[in-house]
Amino acid sequence: MGENVAMIGDERGLRVAASVFGRTLWVIAGAVPFFYMVAGAEVAWMERLSDNGTGSVIGTALIWAVLLALFLGAMLFRFRGARIAAVSGWALSLLPAVGVFALLYGYMYVG
């Protein structure tokens, strides 16, 4: 008979948000080696970012931010009809990203 159009839109939005969330987690997993690569290298521009020896952490955060921003742009282009859902899924993935970053920082610098 008749389909509820609002429910179809909600379902698509939820699928888009979940898809973007999962894909962004793959980007985060792909960015983890950058943390170890930067932590093991003495890069002058990163060491100048901070006086207390955490310049590589700040540099890594900047690299992650650029990767995540580029990925957000790609997802907004890919899901033009569901941009709010794409941004929601991307924003939700920032929570595990911060957790992974804090965990890596703890392994490398805290002890």
PDB file of N, CA and C in Angstrom:
ATOM      1  N   MET A   1       0.825  -1.178   0.000  1.00  0.00           N
ATOM      2  CA  MET A   1       0.000   0.000   0.000  1.00  0.00           C
ATOM      3  C   MET A   1       0.870   1.241   0.000  1.00  0.00           C
ATOM      4  N   GLY A   2       0.683   2.111   0.989  1.00  0.00           N
ATOM      5  CA  GLY A   2       1.451   3.349   1.049  1.00  0.00           C
ATOM      6  C   GLY A   2       2.626   3.207   2.003  1.00  0.00           C
ATOM      7  N   GLU A   3       3.715   3.825   1.653  1.00  0.00           N
ATOM      8  CA  GLU A   3       4.898   3.791   2.505  1.00  0.00           C
ATOM      9  C   GLU A   3       5.042   5.127   3.203  1.00  0.00           C
ATOM     10  N   ASN A   4       5.509   5.073   4.408  1.00  0.00           N
ATOM     11  CA  ASN A   4       5.743   6.289   5.157  1.00  0.00           C
ATOM     12  C   ASN A   4       7.065   6.897   4.681  1.00  0.00           C
ATOM     13  N   VAL A   5       6.993   8.007   3.980  1.00  0.00           N
ATOM     14  CA  VAL A   5       8.167   8.619   3.380  1.00  0.00           C
ATOM     15  C   VAL A   5       9.136   9.105   4.455  1.00  0.00           C
ATOM     16  N   ALA A   6       8.615   9.591   5.564  1.00  0.00           N
ATOM     17  CA  ALA A   6       9.490  10.077   6.633  1.00  0.00           C
ATOM     18  C   ALA A   6      10.351   8.947   7.187  1.00  0.00           C
ATOM     19  N   MET A   7       9.784   7.782   7.335  1.00  0.00           N
ATOM     20  CA  MET A   7      10.545   6.649   7.856  1.00  0.00           C
ATOM     21  C   MET A   7      11.633   6.212   6.880  1.00  0.00           C
ATOM     22  N   ILE A   8      11.353   6.285   5.592  1.00  0.00           N
ATOM     23  CA  ILE A   8      12.362   5.909   4.610  1.00  0.00           C
ATOM     24  C   ILE A   8      13.536   6.878   4.695  1.00  0.00           C
ATOM     25  N   GLY A   9      13.273   8.152   4.831  1.00  0.00           N
ATOM     26  CA  GLY A   9      14.334   9.146   4.959  1.00  0.00           C
ATOM     27  C   GLY A   9      15.142   8.952   6.229  1.00  0.00           C
ATOM     28  N   ASP A  10      14.474   8.636   7.342  1.00  0.00           N
ATOM     29  CA  ASP A  10      15.179   8.397   8.598  1.00  0.00           C
ATOM     30  C   ASP A  10      16.088   7.186   8.487  1.00  0.00           C
ATOM     31  N   GLU A  11      15.590   6.146   7.846  1.00  0.00           N
ATOM     32  CA  GLU A  11      16.395   4.935   7.688  1.00  0.00           C
ATOM     33  C   GLU A  11      17.626   5.217   6.832  1.00  0.00           C
ATOM     34  N   ARG A  12      17.472   5.975   5.785  1.00  0.00           N
ATOM     35  CA  ARG A  12      18.609   6.309   4.927  1.00  0.00           C
ATOM     36  C   ARG A  12      19.608   7.169   5.701  1.00  0.00           C
ATOM     37  N   GLY A  13      19.113   8.113   6.470  1.00  0.00           N
ATOM     38  CA  GLY A  13      20.004   8.959   7.263  1.00  0.00           C
ATOM     39  C   GLY A  13      20.785   8.157   8.280  1.00  0.00           C
ATOM     40  N   LEU A  14      20.132   7.203   8.910  1.00  0.00           N
ATOM     41  CA  LEU A  14      20.811   6.348   9.883  1.00  0.00           C
ATOM     42  C   LEU A  14      21.875   5.485   9.194  1.00  0.00           C
ATOM     43  N   ARG A  15      21.546   4.967   8.013  1.00  0.00           N
ATOM     44  CA  ARG A  15      22.526   4.169   7.276  1.00  0.00           C
ATOM     45  C   ARG A  15      23.725   5.013   6.847  1.00  0.00           C
ATOM     46  N   VAL A  16      23.470   6.235   6.418  1.00  0.00           N
ATOM     47  CA  VAL A  16      24.564   7.121   6.014  1.00  0.00           C
ATOM     48  C   VAL A  16      25.440   7.446   7.214  1.00  0.00           C
ATOM     49  N   ALA A  17      24.829   7.782   8.349  1.00  0.00           N
ATOM     50  CA  ALA A  17      25.602   8.109   9.555  1.00  0.00           C
ATOM     51  C   ALA A  17      26.444   6.914   9.997  1.00  0.00           C
ATOM     52  N   ALA A  18      25.858   5.728   9.989  1.00  0.00           N
ATOM     53  CA  ALA A  18      26.612   4.532  10.380  1.00  0.00           C
ATOM     54  C   ALA A  18      27.731   4.241   9.395  1.00  0.00           C
ATOM     55  N   SER A  19      27.471   4.435   8.113  1.00  0.00           N
ATOM     56  CA  SER A  19      28.494   4.205   7.103  1.00  0.00           C
ATOM     57  C   SER A  19      29.663   5.175   7.258  1.00  0.00           C
ATOM     58  N   VAL A  20      29.357   6.441   7.449  1.00  0.00           N
ATOM     59  CA  VAL A  20      30.411   7.443   7.617  1.00  0.00           C
ATOM     60  C   VAL A  20      31.179   7.188   8.906  1.00  0.00           C
ATOM     61  N   PHE A  21      30.481   6.803   9.967  1.00  0.00           N
ATOM     62  CA  PHE A  21      31.140   6.479  11.230  1.00  0.00           C
ATOM     63  C   PHE A  21      32.141   5.346  11.039  1.00  0.00           C
ATOM     64  N   GLY A  22      31.712   4.281  10.401  1.00  0.00           N
ATOM     65  CA  GLY A  22      32.593   3.134  10.173  1.00  0.00           C
ATOM     66  C   GLY A  22      33.756   3.463   9.269  1.00  0.00           C
ATOM     67  N   ARG A  23      33.502   4.203   8.212  1.00  0.00           N
ATOM     68  CA  ARG A  23      34.582   4.577   7.298  1.00  0.00           C
ATOM     69  C   ARG A  23      35.585   5.501   7.969  1.00  0.00           C
ATOM     70  N   THR A  24      35.105   6.392   8.819  1.00  0.00           N
ATOM     71  CA  THR A  24      36.012   7.298   9.518  1.00  0.00           C
ATOM     72  C   THR A  24      36.872   6.529  10.516  1.00  0.00           C
ATOM     73  N   LEU A  25      36.325   5.502  11.121  1.00  0.00           N
ATOM     74  CA  LEU A  25      37.140   4.670  12.011  1.00  0.00           C
ATOM     75  C   LEU A  25      38.262   3.984  11.238  1.00  0.00           C
ATOM     76  N   TRP A  26      38.017   3.628   9.984  1.00  0.00           N
ATOM     77  CA  TRP A  26      39.089   3.065   9.156  1.00  0.00           C
ATOM     78  C   TRP A  26      40.168   4.109   8.877  1.00  0.00           C
ATOM     79  N   VAL A  27      39.760   5.354   8.673  1.00  0.00           N
ATOM     80  CA  VAL A  27      40.742   6.426   8.468  1.00  0.00           C
ATOM     81  C   VAL A  27      41.579   6.609   9.734  1.00  0.00           C
ATOM     82  N   ILE A  28      40.935   6.543  10.884  1.00  0.00           N
ATOM     83  CA  ILE A  28      41.651   6.677  12.157  1.00  0.00           C
ATOM     84  C   ILE A  28      42.629   5.521  12.329  1.00  0.00           C
ATOM     85  N   ALA A  29      42.180   4.312  12.013  1.00  0.00           N
ATOM     86  CA  ALA A  29      43.082   3.162  12.113  1.00  0.00           C
ATOM     87  C   ALA A  29      44.261   3.306  11.153  1.00  0.00           C
ATOM     88  N   GLY A  30      44.013   3.871   9.997  1.00  0.00           N
ATOM     89  CA  GLY A  30      45.099   4.104   9.050  1.00  0.00           C
ATOM     90  C   GLY A  30      46.043   5.204   9.486  1.00  0.00           C
ATOM     91  N   ALA A  31      45.580   6.094  10.356  1.00  0.00           N
ATOM     92  CA  ALA A  31      46.418   7.199  10.830  1.00  0.00           C
ATOM     93  C   ALA A  31      47.263   6.817  12.040  1.00  0.00           C
ATOM     94  N   VAL A  32      46.982   5.698  12.671  1.00  0.00           N
ATOM     95  CA  VAL A  32      47.743   5.282  13.853  1.00  0.00           C
ATOM     96  C   VAL A  32      49.240   5.130  13.558  1.00  0.00           C
ATOM     97  N   PRO A  33      49.632   4.547  12.431  1.00  0.00           N
ATOM     98  CA  PRO A  33      51.078   4.454  12.173  1.00  0.00           C
ATOM     99  C   PRO A  33      51.784   5.806  12.100  1.00  0.00           C
ATOM    100  N   PHE A  34      51.064   6.866  11.743  1.00  0.00           N
ATOM    101  CA  PHE A  34      51.670   8.194  11.731  1.00  0.00           C
ATOM    102  C   PHE A  34      52.150   8.578  13.120  1.00  0.00           C
ATOM    103  N   PHE A  35      51.414   8.158  14.143  1.00  0.00           N
ATOM    104  CA  PHE A  35      51.805   8.491  15.510  1.00  0.00           C
ATOM    105  C   PHE A  35      53.170   7.894  15.825  1.00  0.00           C
ATOM    106  N   TYR A  36      53.343   6.615  15.515  1.00  0.00           N
ATOM    107  CA  TYR A  36      54.615   5.959  15.807  1.00  0.00           C
ATOM    108  C   TYR A  36      55.738   6.461  14.909  1.00  0.00           C
ATOM    109  N   MET A  37      55.407   6.760  13.662  1.00  0.00           N
ATOM    110  CA  MET A  37      56.409   7.279  12.747  1.00  0.00           C
ATOM    111  C   MET A  37      56.917   8.644  13.219  1.00  0.00           C
ATOM    112  N   VAL A  38      56.009   9.496  13.625  1.00  0.00           N
ATOM    113  CA  VAL A  38      56.388  10.830  14.078  1.00  0.00           C
ATOM    114  C   VAL A  38      57.089  10.762  15.426  1.00  0.00           C
ATOM    115  N   ALA A  39      56.643   9.878  16.304  1.00  0.00           N
ATOM    116  CA  ALA A  39      57.272   9.758  17.619  1.00  0.00           C
ATOM    117  C   ALA A  39      58.703   9.248  17.504  1.00  0.00           C
ATOM    118  N   GLY A  40      58.977   8.455  16.486  1.00  0.00           N
ATOM    119  CA  GLY A  40      60.319   7.905  16.323  1.00  0.00           C
ATOM    120  C   GLY A  40      61.263   8.804  15.545  1.00  0.00           C
ATOM    121  N   ALA A  41      60.731   9.840  14.929  1.00  0.00           N
ATOM    122  CA  ALA A  41      61.568  10.710  14.103  1.00  0.00           C
ATOM    123  C   ALA A  41      61.772  12.051  14.807  1.00  0.00           C
ATOM    124  N   GLU A  42      62.933  12.582  14.643  1.00  0.00           N
ATOM    125  CA  GLU A  42      63.227  13.917  15.149  1.00  0.00           C
ATOM    126  C   GLU A  42      62.978  14.901  14.016  1.00  0.00           C
ATOM    127  N   VAL A  43      61.785  15.417  13.953  1.00  0.00           N
ATOM    128  CA  VAL A  43      61.424  16.345  12.887  1.00  0.00           C
ATOM    129  C   VAL A  43      61.462  17.754  13.457  1.00  0.00           C
ATOM    130  N   ALA A  44      62.243  18.612  12.833  1.00  0.00           N
ATOM    131  CA  ALA A  44      62.494  19.946  13.393  1.00  0.00           C
ATOM    132  C   ALA A  44      61.224  20.776  13.527  1.00  0.00           C
ATOM    133  N   TRP A  45      60.359  20.782  12.514  1.00  0.00           N
ATOM    134  CA  TRP A  45      59.186  21.641  12.603  1.00  0.00           C
ATOM    135  C   TRP A  45      58.226  21.174  13.689  1.00  0.00           C
ATOM    136  N   MET A  46      58.206  19.873  13.964  1.00  0.00           N
ATOM    137  CA  MET A  46      57.333  19.377  15.025  1.00  0.00           C
ATOM    138  C   MET A  46      57.906  19.687  16.402  1.00  0.00           C
ATOM    139  N   GLU A  47      59.193  19.593  16.532  1.00  0.00           N
ATOM    140  CA  GLU A  47      59.816  19.890  17.825  1.00  0.00           C
ATOM    141  C   GLU A  47      59.694  21.370  18.184  1.00  0.00           C
ATOM    142  N   ARG A  48      59.563  22.222  17.193  1.00  0.00           N
ATOM    143  CA  ARG A  48      59.377  23.648  17.463  1.00  0.00           C
ATOM    144  C   ARG A  48      57.946  23.986  17.877  1.00  0.00           C
ATOM    145  N   LEU A  49      57.029  23.039  17.756  1.00  0.00           N
ATOM    146  CA  LEU A  49      55.642  23.303  18.122  1.00  0.00           C
ATOM    147  C   LEU A  49      55.444  23.421  19.627  1.00  0.00           C
ATOM    148  N   SER A  50      56.321  22.814  20.391  1.00  0.00           N
ATOM    149  CA  SER A  50      56.168  22.820  21.843  1.00  0.00           C
ATOM    150  C   SER A  50      57.541  22.811  22.502  1.00  0.00           C
ATOM    151  N   ASP A  51      57.620  23.481  23.637  1.00  0.00           N
ATOM    152  CA  ASP A  51      58.885  23.542  24.364  1.00  0.00           C
ATOM    153  C   ASP A  51      59.079  22.375  25.328  1.00  0.00           C
ATOM    154  N   ASN A  52      58.014  21.644  25.646  1.00  0.00           N
ATOM    155  CA  ASN A  52      58.126  20.601  26.661  1.00  0.00           C
ATOM    156  C   ASN A  52      58.283  19.191  26.094  1.00  0.00           C
ATOM    157  N   GLY A  53      58.656  19.074  24.828  1.00  0.00           N
ATOM    158  CA  GLY A  53      58.921  17.761  24.259  1.00  0.00           C
ATOM    159  C   GLY A  53      57.728  17.048  23.665  1.00  0.00           C
ATOM    160  N   THR A  54      56.586  17.683  23.638  1.00  0.00           N
ATOM    161  CA  THR A  54      55.399  17.046  23.064  1.00  0.00           C
ATOM    162  C   THR A  54      55.059  17.608  21.693  1.00  0.00           C
ATOM    163  N   GLY A  55      56.034  18.154  21.025  1.00  0.00           N
ATOM    164  CA  GLY A  55      55.800  18.689  19.689  1.00  0.00           C
ATOM    165  C   GLY A  55      55.361  17.630  18.701  1.00  0.00           C
ATOM    166  N   SER A  56      55.879  16.420  18.858  1.00  0.00           N
ATOM    167  CA  SER A  56      55.462  15.351  17.947  1.00  0.00           C
ATOM    168  C   SER A  56      54.004  14.977  18.162  1.00  0.00           C
ATOM    169  N   VAL A  57      53.522  15.098  19.388  1.00  0.00           N
ATOM    170  CA  VAL A  57      52.102  14.823  19.654  1.00  0.00           C
ATOM    171  C   VAL A  57      51.240  15.887  18.981  1.00  0.00           C
ATOM    172  N   ILE A  58      51.639  17.128  19.099  1.00  0.00           N
ATOM    173  CA  ILE A  58      50.884  18.209  18.464  1.00  0.00           C
ATOM    174  C   ILE A  58      50.947  18.059  16.944  1.00  0.00           C
ATOM    175  N   GLY A  59      52.118  17.725  16.407  1.00  0.00           N
ATOM    176  CA  GLY A  59      52.253  17.504  14.974  1.00  0.00           C
ATOM    177  C   GLY A  59      51.393  16.357  14.483  1.00  0.00           C
ATOM    178  N   THR A  60      51.345  15.286  15.240  1.00  0.00           N
ATOM    179  CA  THR A  60      50.509  14.149  14.883  1.00  0.00           C
ATOM    180  C   THR A  60      49.036  14.531  14.920  1.00  0.00           C
ATOM    181  N   ALA A  61      48.642  15.294  15.928  1.00  0.00           N
ATOM    182  CA  ALA A  61      47.250  15.750  16.005  1.00  0.00           C
ATOM    183  C   ALA A  61      46.899  16.606  14.792  1.00  0.00           C
ATOM    184  N   LEU A  62      47.824  17.429  14.357  1.00  0.00           N
ATOM    185  CA  LEU A  62      47.580  18.245  13.164  1.00  0.00           C
ATOM    186  C   LEU A  62      47.445  17.374  11.911  1.00  0.00           C
ATOM    187  N   ILE A  63      48.287  16.351  11.802  1.00  0.00           N
ATOM    188  CA  ILE A  63      48.185  15.437  10.659  1.00  0.00           C
ATOM    189  C   ILE A  63      46.840  14.713  10.682  1.00  0.00           C
ATOM    190  N   TRP A  64      46.437  14.239  11.854  1.00  0.00           N
ATOM    191  CA  TRP A  64      45.140  13.562  11.984  1.00  0.00           C
ATOM    192  C   TRP A  64      44.003  14.513  11.638  1.00  0.00           C
ATOM    193  N   ALA A  65      44.099  15.764  12.092  1.00  0.00           N
ATOM    194  CA  ALA A  65      43.040  16.737  11.813  1.00  0.00           C
ATOM    195  C   ALA A  65      42.902  16.976  10.311  1.00  0.00           C
ATOM    196  N   VAL A  66      44.019  17.071   9.619  1.00  0.00           N
ATOM    197  CA  VAL A  66      43.968  17.266   8.165  1.00  0.00           C
ATOM    198  C   VAL A  66      43.348  16.044   7.488  1.00  0.00           C
ATOM    199  N   LEU A  67      43.767  14.848   7.879  1.00  0.00           N
ATOM    200  CA  LEU A  67      43.200  13.635   7.289  1.00  0.00           C
ATOM    201  C   LEU A  67      41.694  13.537   7.540  1.00  0.00           C
ATOM    202  N   LEU A  68      41.271  13.829   8.754  1.00  0.00           N
ATOM    203  CA  LEU A  68      39.844  13.749   9.080  1.00  0.00           C
ATOM    204  C   LEU A  68      39.047  14.833   8.368  1.00  0.00           C
ATOM    205  N   ALA A  69      39.604  16.033   8.230  1.00  0.00           N
ATOM    206  CA  ALA A  69      38.899  17.104   7.518  1.00  0.00           C
ATOM    207  C   ALA A  69      38.758  16.768   6.033  1.00  0.00           C
ATOM    208  N   LEU A  70      39.815  16.221   5.436  1.00  0.00           N
ATOM    209  CA  LEU A  70      39.726  15.802   4.035  1.00  0.00           C
ATOM    210  C   LEU A  70      38.687  14.700   3.862  1.00  0.00           C
ATOM    211  N   PHE A  71      38.659  13.788   4.809  1.00  0.00           N
ATOM    212  CA  PHE A  71      37.683  12.706   4.728  1.00  0.00           C
ATOM    213  C   PHE A  71      36.265  13.231   4.899  1.00  0.00           C
ATOM    214  N   LEU A  72      36.075  14.215   5.774  1.00  0.00           N
ATOM    215  CA  LEU A  72      34.742  14.811   5.927  1.00  0.00           C
ATOM    216  C   LEU A  72      34.307  15.444   4.617  1.00  0.00           C
ATOM    217  N   GLY A  73      35.206  16.161   3.972  1.00  0.00           N
ATOM    218  CA  GLY A  73      34.867  16.749   2.673  1.00  0.00           C
ATOM    219  C   GLY A  73      34.463  15.696   1.656  1.00  0.00           C
ATOM    220  N   ALA A  74      35.186  14.585   1.634  1.00  0.00           N
ATOM    221  CA  ALA A  74      34.848  13.505   0.710  1.00  0.00           C
ATOM    222  C   ALA A  74      33.478  12.907   1.027  1.00  0.00           C
ATOM    223  N   MET A  75      33.164  12.750   2.298  1.00  0.00           N
ATOM    224  CA  MET A  75      31.871  12.183   2.672  1.00  0.00           C
ATOM    225  C   MET A  75      30.727  13.161   2.389  1.00  0.00           C
ATOM    226  N   LEU A  76      30.975  14.447   2.559  1.00  0.00           N
ATOM    227  CA  LEU A  76      29.942  15.427   2.214  1.00  0.00           C
ATOM    228  C   LEU A  76      29.692  15.445   0.710  1.00  0.00           C
ATOM    229  N   PHE A  77      30.740  15.258  -0.072  1.00  0.00           N
ATOM    230  CA  PHE A  77      30.572  15.173  -1.515  1.00  0.00           C
ATOM    231  C   PHE A  77      29.863  13.880  -1.903  1.00  0.00           C
ATOM    232  N   ARG A  78      30.208  12.796  -1.246  1.00  0.00           N
ATOM    233  CA  ARG A  78      29.615  11.483  -1.570  1.00  0.00           C
ATOM    234  C   ARG A  78      28.137  11.419  -1.208  1.00  0.00           C
ATOM    235  N   PHE A  79      27.778  11.943  -0.047  1.00  0.00           N
ATOM    236  CA  PHE A  79      26.392  11.886   0.428  1.00  0.00           C
ATOM    237  C   PHE A  79      25.786  13.281   0.403  1.00  0.00           C
ATOM    238  N   ARG A  80      25.621  13.843  -0.776  1.00  0.00           N
ATOM    239  CA  ARG A  80      25.088  15.200  -0.911  1.00  0.00           C
ATOM    240  C   ARG A  80      23.679  15.329  -0.359  1.00  0.00           C
ATOM    241  N   GLY A  81      22.879  14.293  -0.489  1.00  0.00           N
ATOM    242  CA  GLY A  81      21.491  14.357  -0.049  1.00  0.00           C
ATOM    243  C   GLY A  81      21.311  14.149   1.446  1.00  0.00           C
ATOM    244  N   ALA A  82      22.337  13.695   2.126  1.00  0.00           N
ATOM    245  CA  ALA A  82      22.228  13.411   3.564  1.00  0.00           C
ATOM    246  C   ALA A  82      23.438  13.990   4.291  1.00  0.00           C
ATOM    247  N   ARG A  83      23.662  15.259   4.114  1.00  0.00           N
ATOM    248  CA  ARG A  83      24.852  15.888   4.699  1.00  0.00           C
ATOM    249  C   ARG A  83      24.803  15.941   6.213  1.00  0.00           C
ATOM    250  N   ILE A  84      23.634  16.163   6.767  1.00  0.00           N
ATOM    251  CA  ILE A  84      23.528  16.208   8.237  1.00  0.00           C
ATOM    252  C   ILE A  84      23.865  14.840   8.822  1.00  0.00           C
ATOM    253  N   ALA A  85      23.394  13.794   8.199  1.00  0.00           N
ATOM    254  CA  ALA A  85      23.706  12.441   8.670  1.00  0.00           C
ATOM    255  C   ALA A  85      25.196  12.152   8.518  1.00  0.00           C
ATOM    256  N   ALA A  86      25.791  12.611   7.418  1.00  0.00           N
ATOM    257  CA  ALA A  86      27.225  12.384   7.210  1.00  0.00           C
ATOM    258  C   ALA A  86      28.048  13.117   8.268  1.00  0.00           C
ATOM    259  N   VAL A  87      27.684  14.349   8.559  1.00  0.00           N
ATOM    260  CA  VAL A  87      28.402  15.111   9.590  1.00  0.00           C
ATOM    261  C   VAL A  87      28.191  14.479  10.960  1.00  0.00           C
ATOM    262  N   SER A  88      26.997  13.977  11.213  1.00  0.00           N
ATOM    263  CA  SER A  88      26.717  13.326  12.501  1.00  0.00           C
ATOM    264  C   SER A  88      27.571  12.071  12.682  1.00  0.00           C
ATOM    265  N   GLY A  89      27.655  11.248  11.670  1.00  0.00           N
ATOM    266  CA  GLY A  89      28.489  10.047  11.754  1.00  0.00           C
ATOM    267  C   GLY A  89      29.950  10.388  11.916  1.00  0.00           C
ATOM    268  N   TRP A  90      30.406  11.416  11.201  1.00  0.00           N
ATOM    269  CA  TRP A  90      31.796  11.850  11.305  1.00  0.00           C
ATOM    270  C   TRP A  90      32.076  12.399  12.706  1.00  0.00           C
ATOM    271  N   ALA A  91      31.168  13.205  13.225  1.00  0.00           N
ATOM    272  CA  ALA A  91      31.366  13.792  14.555  1.00  0.00           C
ATOM    273  C   ALA A  91      31.370  12.719  15.642  1.00  0.00           C
ATOM    274  N   LEU A  92      30.522  11.715  15.501  1.00  0.00           N
ATOM    275  CA  LEU A  92      30.515  10.618  16.479  1.00  0.00           C
ATOM    276  C   LEU A  92      31.839   9.855  16.466  1.00  0.00           C
ATOM    277  N   SER A  93      32.484   9.791  15.324  1.00  0.00           N
ATOM    278  CA  SER A  93      33.746   9.063  15.247  1.00  0.00           C
ATOM    279  C   SER A  93      34.895   9.828  15.895  1.00  0.00           C
ATOM    280  N   LEU A  94      34.695  11.098  16.200  1.00  0.00           N
ATOM    281  CA  LEU A  94      35.735  11.859  16.884  1.00  0.00           C
ATOM    282  C   LEU A  94      35.936  11.375  18.321  1.00  0.00           C
ATOM    283  N   LEU A  95      34.904  10.828  18.928  1.00  0.00           N
ATOM    284  CA  LEU A  95      35.035  10.306  20.296  1.00  0.00           C
ATOM    285  C   LEU A  95      36.041   9.159  20.365  1.00  0.00           C
ATOM    286  N   PRO A  96      35.900   8.115  19.539  1.00  0.00           N
ATOM    287  CA  PRO A  96      36.938   7.080  19.576  1.00  0.00           C
ATOM    288  C   PRO A  96      38.299   7.591  19.100  1.00  0.00           C
ATOM    289  N   ALA A  97      38.307   8.563  18.205  1.00  0.00           N
ATOM    290  CA  ALA A  97      39.586   9.112  17.734  1.00  0.00           C
ATOM    291  C   ALA A  97      40.346   9.757  18.882  1.00  0.00           C
ATOM    292  N   VAL A  98      39.650  10.512  19.705  1.00  0.00           N
ATOM    293  CA  VAL A  98      40.294  11.143  20.864  1.00  0.00           C
ATOM    294  C   VAL A  98      40.761  10.074  21.843  1.00  0.00           C
ATOM    295  N   GLY A  99      39.959   9.036  22.030  1.00  0.00           N
ATOM    296  CA  GLY A  99      40.351   7.944  22.916  1.00  0.00           C
ATOM    297  C   GLY A  99      41.583   7.212  22.418  1.00  0.00           C
ATOM    298  N   VAL A 100      41.644   6.926  21.118  1.00  0.00           N
ATOM    299  CA  VAL A 100      42.808   6.250  20.542  1.00  0.00           C
ATOM    300  C   VAL A 100      44.038   7.142  20.666  1.00  0.00           C
ATOM    301  N   PHE A 101      43.865   8.422  20.404  1.00  0.00           N
ATOM    302  CA  PHE A 101      44.988   9.351  20.498  1.00  0.00           C
ATOM    303  C   PHE A 101      45.503   9.432  21.937  1.00  0.00           C
ATOM    304  N   ALA A 102      44.594   9.489  22.898  1.00  0.00           N
ATOM    305  CA  ALA A 102      45.005   9.536  24.306  1.00  0.00           C
ATOM    306  C   ALA A 102      45.703   8.234  24.714  1.00  0.00           C
ATOM    307  N   LEU A 103      45.216   7.119  24.228  1.00  0.00           N
ATOM    308  CA  LEU A 103      45.843   5.827  24.524  1.00  0.00           C
ATOM    309  C   LEU A 103      47.259   5.769  23.947  1.00  0.00           C
ATOM    310  N   LEU A 104      47.424   6.205  22.716  1.00  0.00           N
ATOM    311  CA  LEU A 104      48.750   6.214  22.100  1.00  0.00           C
ATOM    312  C   LEU A 104      49.680   7.177  22.820  1.00  0.00           C
ATOM    313  N   TYR A 105      49.162   8.316  23.214  1.00  0.00           N
ATOM    314  CA  TYR A 105      49.975   9.272  23.964  1.00  0.00           C
ATOM    315  C   TYR A 105      50.417   8.654  25.279  1.00  0.00           C
ATOM    316  N   GLY A 106      49.512   7.942  25.951  1.00  0.00           N
ATOM    317  CA  GLY A 106      49.859   7.279  27.207  1.00  0.00           C
ATOM    318  C   GLY A 106      50.939   6.232  27.021  1.00  0.00           C
ATOM    319  N   TYR A 107      50.858   5.472  25.938  1.00  0.00           N
ATOM    320  CA  TYR A 107      51.886   4.470  25.665  1.00  0.00           C
ATOM    321  C   TYR A 107      53.241   5.088  25.390  1.00  0.00           C
ATOM    322  N   MET A 108      53.247   6.196  24.679  1.00  0.00           N
ATOM    323  CA  MET A 108      54.524   6.780  24.240  1.00  0.00           C
ATOM    324  C   MET A 108      55.163   7.709  25.270  1.00  0.00           C
ATOM    325  N   TYR A 109      54.371   8.453  26.037  1.00  0.00           N
ATOM    326  CA  TYR A 109      54.943   9.513  26.859  1.00  0.00           C
ATOM    327  C   TYR A 109      54.709   9.379  28.351  1.00  0.00           C
ATOM    328  N   VAL A 110      53.643   8.722  28.758  1.00  0.00           N
ATOM    329  CA  VAL A 110      53.322   8.693  30.183  1.00  0.00           C
ATOM    330  C   VAL A 110      54.037   7.551  30.880  1.00  0.00           C
ATOM    331  N   GLY A 111      54.044   6.430  30.278  1.00  0.00           N
ATOM    332  CA  GLY A 111      54.798   5.484  30.936  1.00  0.00           C
ATOM    333  C   GLY A 111      54.649   4.104  31.098  1.00  0.00           C
TER     334      GLY A 111
END
